[in-house]
Amino acid sequence: MSVLVFVEHTEGQFKKSAYEVVSYAKAIAKHLHQPLTALAIGNITTEELQRLGRYGASKILHVNHHKLASFINQGYASVIAHTVREEGVEFMVLSNSFSGKDLAPRLAAKLQAGLASNVVALPEIDGDQLTVKTTAFSGKAFAYITLHSPVKVLAVNANTIESKEDPTTTNIVALEPAAIDMADFKAMIKELIQTTDKVALPEAEIVVSGGRGLKGPENWNIIEDLAEALGAAVACSKPVSDAGWRPHSEHVGQTGITISPKLYFAVGISGAIQHLAGVSSSKVIVVINKDPEAPFFKVADYGIVGDAFELVPKLTAAVKAY
Ligand code: FAD
């Protein structure tokens, strides 16, 4: 009944979601009275690897090979699947990130495993069976998925649980990648260029999002100022990115990114179902809209009816003064 968690990093630094999935997998391992093994791939220092021990991973498998320096789904899936077989893993946990969404189905197919993706809660385990809550139909519904397969793959949404320190003695094991298959490396990332040092949208705990109610890109400073004051990431609705007011990487919704921050501010966004599909699993939703009939108010935890151009700067000043 062994539990393995795959952890992601950027340029050798573990992502926030890496610690979250370690805490998630640790909760499963504790329930089963099993130790937790973590798998990291790429160029990562021993000091950084040891951080995983603070969150409860007692064995850390590290695969470092120049072909695996950047994420490549076929290559990573081969290494992870091989490790799952070698370690006799029953529960395989990874983040439902861009890379995780790519990896999880490939892994499940390689391992003939049951897959639950978009996981938003800890599972219930009953003997050989696991049941877990996931989002379905682009976030419009929740589904409870039961897995009976010998190997179970869980792709966990960001912010599903808070990473929690649970220190344990850690054993780092350097693994040689099992025979590298050149067919796995038909396309490779040559260079990664970081274009911003702001909070990454998929991992952000707080998101400030603007819609067509902002009237134009020249007014986005009020969104950015509030985001900066809150340490939040910036997002937008689809028409905003379609119009070129904001980059497509900020577009949330059915055809954009799905996010689950702790706090989501929707400013001048009507709340169309396609937008809600990407944000409805946010823990708390605050809506600012001048139309009291805007559909977004129906799903808001807090709603403010008023003009964004008056309210948002006041909110920013209040946050700064806090
Ligand atoms: P609008 O609907 O124009 O709403 C603007 C809002 O701003 C209004 O509610 C208005 O009352 C308010 N407002 C105006 N002025 C002010 C002010 N001064 N202060 C405060 N409030 C003000 N949309 C997405 O966002 N994401 C998606 O992924 C997505 N995918 C789609 C996929 C399909 C197949 C289709 C058909 C549509 C999709 N859409 C998506 C579009 C979606 O249906 C809506 O058209 C879109 O979300 C509306 O964007 P909006 O709320 O910014 O603009």
Tab-separated table of C-alpha atoms and ligand atoms in Angstrom:
chain	number	residue	atom	x	y	z
A	1	MET	CA	0.000	0.000	0.000
A	2	SER	CA	2.802	2.399	-0.762
A	3	VAL	CA	2.179	6.090	-1.519
A	4	LEU	CA	4.249	8.084	-4.034
A	5	VAL	CA	3.992	11.812	-4.703
A	6	PHE	CA	5.515	13.490	-7.755
A	7	VAL	CA	6.746	17.009	-6.961
A	8	GLU	CA	7.223	19.836	-9.468
A	9	HIS	CA	9.839	22.560	-9.369
A	10	THR	CA	10.826	25.638	-11.337
A	11	GLU	CA	14.541	25.983	-11.986
A	12	GLY	CA	15.334	23.757	-8.997
A	13	GLN	CA	12.933	25.463	-6.535
A	14	PHE	CA	9.903	23.449	-5.496
A	15	LYS	CA	6.581	25.077	-6.374
A	16	LYS	CA	4.041	25.926	-3.677
A	17	SER	CA	1.844	23.160	-5.121
A	18	ALA	CA	4.666	20.647	-4.537
A	19	TYR	CA	4.381	21.122	-0.769
A	20	GLU	CA	0.588	20.961	-1.017
A	21	VAL	CA	0.644	17.579	-2.806
A	22	VAL	CA	3.225	16.275	-0.339
A	23	SER	CA	0.855	17.222	2.528
A	24	TYR	CA	-2.041	15.638	0.621
A	25	ALA	CA	-0.129	12.390	0.010
A	26	LYS	CA	1.129	12.429	3.603
A	27	ALA	CA	-2.477	12.446	4.845
A	28	ILE	CA	-3.137	9.290	2.760
A	29	ALA	CA	0.100	7.659	3.945
A	30	LYS	CA	-0.788	8.401	7.585
A	31	HIS	CA	-4.244	6.933	7.140
A	32	LEU	CA	-2.614	3.745	5.791
A	33	HIS	CA	0.179	3.803	8.428
A	34	GLN	CA	2.704	3.905	5.589
A	35	PRO	CA	5.795	6.052	4.974
A	36	LEU	CA	5.616	8.608	2.153
A	37	THR	CA	7.967	8.540	-0.842
A	38	ALA	CA	8.445	11.622	-3.041
A	39	LEU	CA	9.842	11.631	-6.573
A	40	ALA	CA	11.584	14.686	-8.031
A	41	ILE	CA	13.022	14.880	-11.542
A	42	GLY	CA	15.628	17.378	-12.763
A	43	ASN	CA	18.467	19.467	-11.446
A	44	ILE	CA	17.674	20.105	-7.745
A	45	THR	CA	20.121	20.628	-4.873
A	46	THR	CA	20.249	18.261	-1.907
A	47	GLU	CA	19.295	21.168	0.358
A	48	GLU	CA	16.135	21.797	-1.664
A	49	LEU	CA	15.277	18.069	-1.759
A	50	GLN	CA	15.589	17.922	2.019
A	51	ARG	CA	12.817	20.504	2.360
A	52	LEU	CA	10.356	17.758	1.370
A	53	GLY	CA	11.251	15.983	4.609
A	54	ARG	CA	9.842	18.935	6.544
A	55	TYR	CA	6.446	18.144	5.014
A	56	GLY	CA	6.589	14.427	5.783
A	57	ALA	CA	8.372	12.648	2.897
A	58	SER	CA	10.681	10.093	4.492
A	59	LYS	CA	12.175	8.813	1.230
A	60	ILE	CA	13.007	11.127	-1.646
A	61	LEU	CA	13.826	9.599	-5.011
A	62	HIS	CA	15.767	11.969	-7.235
A	63	VAL	CA	16.270	11.391	-10.953
A	64	ASN	CA	18.661	13.784	-12.639
A	65	HIS	CA	19.556	13.384	-16.313
A	66	HIS	CA	20.297	16.044	-18.919
A	67	LYS	CA	17.439	14.773	-21.115
A	68	LEU	CA	15.046	15.339	-18.193
A	69	ALA	CA	16.278	18.833	-17.277
A	70	SER	CA	12.981	20.386	-18.516
A	71	PHE	CA	9.512	18.915	-18.362
A	72	ILE	CA	8.706	16.576	-21.237
A	73	ASN	CA	5.562	14.555	-20.743
A	74	GLN	CA	6.569	11.273	-22.431
A	75	GLY	CA	9.996	11.199	-20.751
A	76	TYR	CA	8.657	12.118	-17.298
A	77	ALA	CA	5.724	9.681	-17.600
A	78	SER	CA	8.133	6.830	-18.434
A	79	VAL	CA	10.311	7.599	-15.393
A	80	ILE	CA	7.344	7.983	-13.022
A	81	ALA	CA	5.607	4.820	-14.303
A	82	HIS	CA	8.838	2.860	-13.920
A	83	THR	CA	9.211	4.137	-10.331
A	84	VAL	CA	5.600	3.262	-9.495
A	85	ARG	CA	6.230	-0.330	-10.651
A	86	GLU	CA	9.605	-0.625	-8.896
A	87	GLU	CA	8.292	0.773	-5.597
A	88	GLY	CA	5.057	-1.245	-5.689
A	89	VAL	CA	3.018	1.965	-5.422
A	90	GLU	CA	-0.738	1.822	-4.949
A	91	PHE	CA	-1.480	5.552	-4.533
A	92	MET	CA	0.206	7.979	-6.944
A	93	VAL	CA	-0.409	11.665	-6.192
A	94	LEU	CA	0.548	14.621	-8.374
A	95	SER	CA	-0.511	18.204	-8.888
A	96	ASN	CA	-3.283	18.983	-11.411
A	97	SER	CA	-1.065	21.702	-12.889
A	98	PHE	CA	-0.374	22.274	-16.610
A	99	SER	CA	2.258	19.514	-16.471
A	100	GLY	CA	0.131	17.340	-14.175
A	101	LYS	CA	-2.828	17.514	-16.581
A	102	ASP	CA	-0.474	16.309	-19.298
A	103	LEU	CA	1.089	13.573	-17.186
A	104	ALA	CA	-1.826	12.069	-15.270
A	105	PRO	CA	-3.765	10.439	-18.161
A	106	ARG	CA	-0.543	9.208	-19.771
A	107	LEU	CA	0.546	7.693	-16.455
A	108	ALA	CA	-2.846	6.108	-15.870
A	109	ALA	CA	-2.737	4.514	-19.333
A	110	LYS	CA	0.828	3.238	-18.851
A	111	LEU	CA	-0.034	1.765	-15.445
A	112	GLN	CA	-3.548	0.525	-16.322
A	113	ALA	CA	-4.556	2.655	-13.342
A	114	GLY	CA	-7.790	4.371	-12.354
A	115	LEU	CA	-7.507	8.165	-12.569
A	116	ALA	CA	-9.222	10.928	-10.632
A	117	SER	CA	-8.269	14.408	-11.854
A	118	ASN	CA	-9.460	17.850	-10.651
A	119	VAL	CA	-9.408	16.438	-7.124
A	120	VAL	CA	-10.630	18.971	-4.534
A	121	ALA	CA	-10.689	17.034	-1.242
A	122	LEU	CA	-8.947	14.291	0.668
A	123	PRO	CA	-10.151	10.794	-0.318
A	124	GLU	CA	-12.036	8.232	1.675
A	125	ILE	CA	-10.273	4.887	1.612
A	126	ASP	CA	-12.106	1.678	2.332
A	127	GLY	CA	-10.018	-1.453	1.800
A	128	ASP	CA	-8.907	-1.549	-1.846
A	129	GLN	CA	-11.355	1.171	-2.818
A	130	LEU	CA	-10.839	4.945	-2.836
A	131	THR	CA	-13.528	7.605	-3.296
A	132	VAL	CA	-12.655	11.233	-3.903
A	133	LYS	CA	-14.461	14.491	-4.683
A	134	THR	CA	-13.560	16.147	-7.991
A	135	THR	CA	-14.939	18.977	-10.087
A	136	ALA	CA	-16.802	17.987	-13.258
A	137	PHE	CA	-18.267	19.623	-16.383
A	138	SER	CA	-15.808	22.532	-16.311
A	139	GLY	CA	-16.451	23.171	-12.634
A	140	LYS	CA	-20.255	23.299	-12.968
A	141	ALA	CA	-20.693	20.225	-10.765
A	142	PHE	CA	-18.869	18.000	-8.310
A	143	ALA	CA	-18.386	14.291	-8.944
A	144	TYR	CA	-17.386	11.559	-6.519
A	145	ILE	CA	-15.039	9.150	-8.273
A	146	THR	CA	-14.445	5.663	-6.894
A	147	LEU	CA	-11.285	3.848	-7.945
A	148	HIS	CA	-10.922	0.073	-7.545
A	149	SER	CA	-7.789	-0.480	-9.646
A	150	PRO	CA	-4.588	-1.801	-8.017
A	151	VAL	CA	-2.805	1.494	-8.866
A	152	LYS	CA	-4.722	4.743	-8.335
A	153	VAL	CA	-3.634	8.103	-9.788
A	154	LEU	CA	-4.875	11.330	-8.143
A	155	ALA	CA	-4.280	14.742	-9.777
A	156	VAL	CA	-4.970	17.323	-7.059
A	157	ASN	CA	-6.062	20.931	-7.733
A	158	ALA	CA	-3.985	23.791	-6.339
A	159	ASN	CA	-5.124	25.116	-2.935
A	160	THR	CA	-7.070	21.914	-2.161
A	161	ILE	CA	-5.256	21.595	1.124
A	162	GLU	CA	-2.724	23.781	2.868
A	163	SER	CA	0.804	22.478	3.016
A	164	LYS	CA	1.517	21.524	6.598
A	165	GLU	CA	4.908	20.931	8.193
A	166	ASP	CA	5.223	17.393	9.519
A	167	PRO	CA	8.981	16.830	9.834
A	168	THR	CA	10.465	13.391	9.472
A	169	THR	CA	13.923	11.936	8.923
A	170	THR	CA	14.634	11.911	5.244
A	171	ASN	CA	16.566	9.556	3.044
A	172	ILE	CA	17.511	10.916	-0.382
A	173	VAL	CA	18.105	8.264	-3.028
A	174	ALA	CA	19.648	9.191	-6.385
A	175	LEU	CA	18.109	7.049	-9.106
A	176	GLU	CA	19.478	6.412	-12.566
A	177	PRO	CA	16.631	6.852	-15.031
A	178	ALA	CA	15.532	3.500	-16.382
A	179	ALA	CA	16.723	3.081	-19.978
A	180	ILE	CA	16.054	6.383	-21.750
A	181	ASP	CA	13.822	5.783	-24.762
A	182	MET	CA	14.683	8.246	-27.519
A	183	ALA	CA	11.081	8.012	-28.769
A	184	ASP	CA	10.129	9.963	-25.599
A	185	PHE	CA	12.173	12.989	-26.698
A	186	LYS	CA	10.826	13.941	-30.125
A	187	ALA	CA	10.133	17.502	-28.930
A	188	MET	CA	12.114	19.156	-26.162
A	189	ILE	CA	12.130	22.522	-24.399
A	190	LYS	CA	15.435	24.244	-25.240
A	191	GLU	CA	15.110	27.305	-23.050
A	192	LEU	CA	12.675	28.605	-20.431
A	193	ILE	CA	12.333	32.383	-20.251
A	194	GLN	CA	10.691	33.871	-17.180
A	195	THR	CA	8.616	36.824	-18.343
A	196	THR	CA	7.335	38.028	-14.982
A	197	ASP	CA	8.239	37.805	-11.330
A	198	LYS	CA	4.612	38.247	-10.239
A	199	VAL	CA	2.577	35.542	-8.464
A	200	ALA	CA	1.775	32.653	-10.869
A	201	LEU	CA	-1.986	32.627	-11.569
A	202	PRO	CA	-2.638	28.849	-11.238
A	203	GLU	CA	-0.978	28.766	-7.807
A	204	ALA	CA	-2.136	32.128	-6.428
A	205	GLU	CA	-4.024	32.186	-3.123
A	206	ILE	CA	-5.659	35.509	-4.005
A	207	VAL	CA	-6.704	36.581	-7.518
A	208	VAL	CA	-8.033	39.962	-8.651
A	209	SER	CA	-9.829	39.617	-11.978
A	210	GLY	CA	-11.226	42.239	-14.328
A	211	GLY	CA	-13.874	42.094	-17.043
A	212	ARG	CA	-15.306	44.228	-19.804
A	213	GLY	CA	-16.697	46.583	-17.155
A	214	LEU	CA	-13.168	48.030	-16.908
A	215	LYS	CA	-13.803	49.630	-20.344
A	216	GLY	CA	-10.235	49.326	-21.652
A	217	PRO	CA	-6.619	48.310	-20.970
A	218	GLU	CA	-5.753	51.860	-19.873
A	219	ASN	CA	-7.832	51.298	-16.702
A	220	TRP	CA	-6.115	48.095	-15.618
A	221	ASN	CA	-3.945	49.980	-13.130
A	222	ILE	CA	-6.796	49.816	-10.586
A	223	ILE	CA	-6.821	45.998	-10.846
A	224	GLU	CA	-3.028	45.771	-10.680
A	225	ASP	CA	-2.813	48.153	-7.721
A	226	LEU	CA	-5.326	46.113	-5.718
A	227	ALA	CA	-3.539	42.884	-6.695
A	228	GLU	CA	-0.206	44.293	-5.605
A	229	ALA	CA	-1.604	45.486	-2.271
A	230	LEU	CA	-3.024	42.006	-1.624
A	231	GLY	CA	-0.044	40.042	-2.994
A	232	ALA	CA	-2.467	38.610	-5.549
A	233	ALA	CA	-2.271	37.456	-9.168
A	234	VAL	CA	-4.216	39.236	-11.931
A	235	ALA	CA	-6.776	37.474	-14.141
A	236	CYS	CA	-9.412	38.500	-16.682
A	237	SER	CA	-12.511	37.354	-18.549
A	238	LYS	CA	-12.326	35.966	-22.094
A	239	PRO	CA	-13.548	39.050	-23.995
A	240	VAL	CA	-10.827	41.055	-22.267
A	241	SER	CA	-8.038	38.792	-23.526
A	242	ASP	CA	-9.764	38.380	-26.930
A	243	ALA	CA	-9.706	42.178	-27.286
A	244	GLY	CA	-5.988	42.186	-26.478
A	245	TRP	CA	-6.451	44.246	-23.300
A	246	ARG	CA	-4.686	41.514	-21.328
A	247	PRO	CA	-2.585	38.456	-22.283
A	248	HIS	CA	-4.356	35.131	-22.890
A	249	SER	CA	-2.360	33.590	-20.036
A	250	GLU	CA	-4.624	35.592	-17.647
A	251	HIS	CA	-7.923	34.400	-19.122
A	252	VAL	CA	-9.883	32.225	-16.686
A	253	GLY	CA	-12.934	30.118	-17.458
A	254	GLN	CA	-14.113	27.213	-19.519
A	255	THR	CA	-11.723	27.998	-22.371
A	256	GLY	CA	-9.007	29.460	-20.138
A	257	ILE	CA	-7.355	28.490	-16.872
A	258	THR	CA	-9.241	26.853	-14.004
A	259	ILE	CA	-8.237	28.282	-10.646
A	260	SER	CA	-9.181	27.598	-7.010
A	261	PRO	CA	-7.764	30.503	-5.008
A	262	LYS	CA	-8.739	31.162	-1.403
A	263	LEU	CA	-10.077	34.564	-2.437
A	264	TYR	CA	-11.313	35.648	-5.905
A	265	PHE	CA	-12.236	39.270	-6.685
A	266	ALA	CA	-14.395	39.652	-9.815
A	267	VAL	CA	-14.486	43.287	-10.898
A	268	GLY	CA	-16.776	44.352	-13.761
A	269	ILE	CA	-17.415	40.731	-14.776
A	270	SER	CA	-21.017	39.660	-15.427
A	271	GLY	CA	-20.590	36.039	-14.258
A	272	ALA	CA	-21.435	34.088	-17.427
A	273	ILE	CA	-21.503	30.335	-16.917
A	274	GLN	CA	-18.374	29.913	-19.040
A	275	HIS	CA	-16.482	32.297	-16.740
A	276	LEU	CA	-17.794	30.617	-13.576
A	277	ALA	CA	-16.570	27.267	-14.930
A	278	GLY	CA	-13.007	28.379	-14.228
A	279	VAL	CA	-13.458	30.061	-10.846
A	280	SER	CA	-16.390	28.459	-9.040
A	281	SER	CA	-14.166	26.309	-6.809
A	282	SER	CA	-12.623	29.474	-5.300
A	283	LYS	CA	-13.065	29.360	-1.528
A	284	VAL	CA	-14.442	32.938	-1.213
A	285	ILE	CA	-15.782	35.040	-4.111
A	286	VAL	CA	-16.125	38.814	-3.899
A	287	VAL	CA	-18.026	40.513	-6.736
A	288	ILE	CA	-17.929	44.217	-7.599
A	289	ASN	CA	-20.447	45.157	-10.268
A	290	LYS	CA	-22.606	48.222	-10.882
A	291	ASP	CA	-25.546	46.061	-12.032
A	292	PRO	CA	-27.377	44.510	-9.032
A	293	GLU	CA	-28.861	41.923	-11.442
A	294	ALA	CA	-25.427	40.664	-12.591
A	295	PRO	CA	-25.513	36.827	-12.418
A	296	PHE	CA	-22.193	36.753	-10.553
A	297	PHE	CA	-23.946	37.972	-7.386
A	298	LYS	CA	-25.822	34.626	-7.203
A	299	VAL	CA	-22.577	32.746	-6.496
A	300	ALA	CA	-20.780	35.512	-4.584
A	301	ASP	CA	-19.918	35.190	-0.902
A	302	TYR	CA	-19.668	38.995	-0.729
A	303	GLY	CA	-21.121	41.397	-3.272
A	304	ILE	CA	-20.674	45.133	-3.667
A	305	VAL	CA	-23.028	46.965	-6.027
A	306	GLY	CA	-21.251	50.035	-7.318
A	307	ASP	CA	-18.852	51.582	-9.784
A	308	ALA	CA	-15.511	49.765	-9.933
A	309	PHE	CA	-13.693	53.028	-10.693
A	310	GLU	CA	-14.827	54.458	-7.356
A	311	LEU	CA	-14.744	51.306	-5.227
A	312	VAL	CA	-11.528	49.552	-6.228
A	313	PRO	CA	-9.138	52.458	-5.442
A	314	LYS	CA	-10.870	52.837	-2.041
A	315	LEU	CA	-10.449	49.120	-1.388
A	316	THR	CA	-6.771	49.310	-2.365
A	317	ALA	CA	-6.202	52.272	-0.025
A	318	ALA	CA	-7.949	50.388	2.807
A	319	VAL	CA	-5.800	47.277	2.226
A	320	LYS	CA	-2.635	49.389	2.195
A	321	ALA	CA	-3.675	51.143	5.403
A	322	TYR	CA	-4.443	47.827	7.145
B	1	FAD	P1	-19.717	41.476	-19.914
B	1	FAD	O1	-20.623	40.322	-20.010
B	1	FAD	O2	-19.852	42.537	-20.926
B	1	FAD	O3	-19.907	42.071	-18.451
B	1	FAD	C1	-19.345	43.266	-18.019
B	1	FAD	C2	-19.887	43.532	-16.630
B	1	FAD	O4	-19.286	44.694	-16.121
B	1	FAD	C3	-21.398	43.746	-16.563
B	1	FAD	O5	-21.985	42.863	-15.620
B	1	FAD	C4	-21.563	45.208	-16.139
B	1	FAD	O6	-22.683	45.416	-15.281
B	1	FAD	C5	-20.270	45.428	-15.392
B	1	FAD	N1	-19.833	46.836	-15.361
B	1	FAD	C6	-19.820	47.714	-16.386
B	1	FAD	N2	-19.286	48.904	-15.992
B	1	FAD	C7	-18.970	48.735	-14.672
B	1	FAD	C8	-18.391	49.577	-13.686
B	1	FAD	N3	-18.015	50.837	-13.992
B	1	FAD	N4	-18.215	49.098	-12.447
B	1	FAD	C9	-18.584	47.837	-12.110
B	1	FAD	N5	-19.142	46.990	-13.009
B	1	FAD	C10	-19.319	47.421	-14.260
B	1	FAD	N6	-15.809	33.910	-20.766
B	1	FAD	C11	-14.854	33.862	-19.842
B	1	FAD	O7	-14.664	34.782	-19.037
B	1	FAD	N7	-14.021	32.770	-19.772
B	1	FAD	C12	-14.133	31.710	-20.621
B	1	FAD	O8	-13.342	30.759	-20.520
B	1	FAD	C13	-15.157	31.749	-21.606
B	1	FAD	N8	-15.322	30.710	-22.452
B	1	FAD	C14	-16.374	30.750	-23.341
B	1	FAD	C15	-16.616	29.647	-24.163
B	1	FAD	C16	-17.682	29.654	-25.040
B	1	FAD	C17	-17.904	28.452	-25.908
B	1	FAD	C18	-18.518	30.786	-25.117
B	1	FAD	C19	-19.683	30.799	-26.056
B	1	FAD	C20	-18.282	31.884	-24.323
B	1	FAD	C21	-17.206	31.889	-23.427
B	1	FAD	N9	-16.964	32.977	-22.607
B	1	FAD	C22	-15.984	32.906	-21.653
B	1	FAD	C23	-17.688	34.262	-22.737
B	1	FAD	C24	-18.807	34.415	-21.746
B	1	FAD	O9	-19.979	33.815	-22.257
B	1	FAD	C25	-19.085	35.907	-21.483
B	1	FAD	O10	-19.378	36.540	-22.702
B	1	FAD	C26	-17.908	36.623	-20.837
B	1	FAD	O11	-17.502	35.932	-19.681
B	1	FAD	C27	-18.347	38.033	-20.454
B	1	FAD	O12	-17.227	38.759	-20.038
B	1	FAD	P2	-17.380	39.992	-19.053
B	1	FAD	O13	-18.165	39.573	-17.880
B	1	FAD	O14	-16.033	40.580	-18.875
B	1	FAD	O15	-18.190	41.039	-19.960
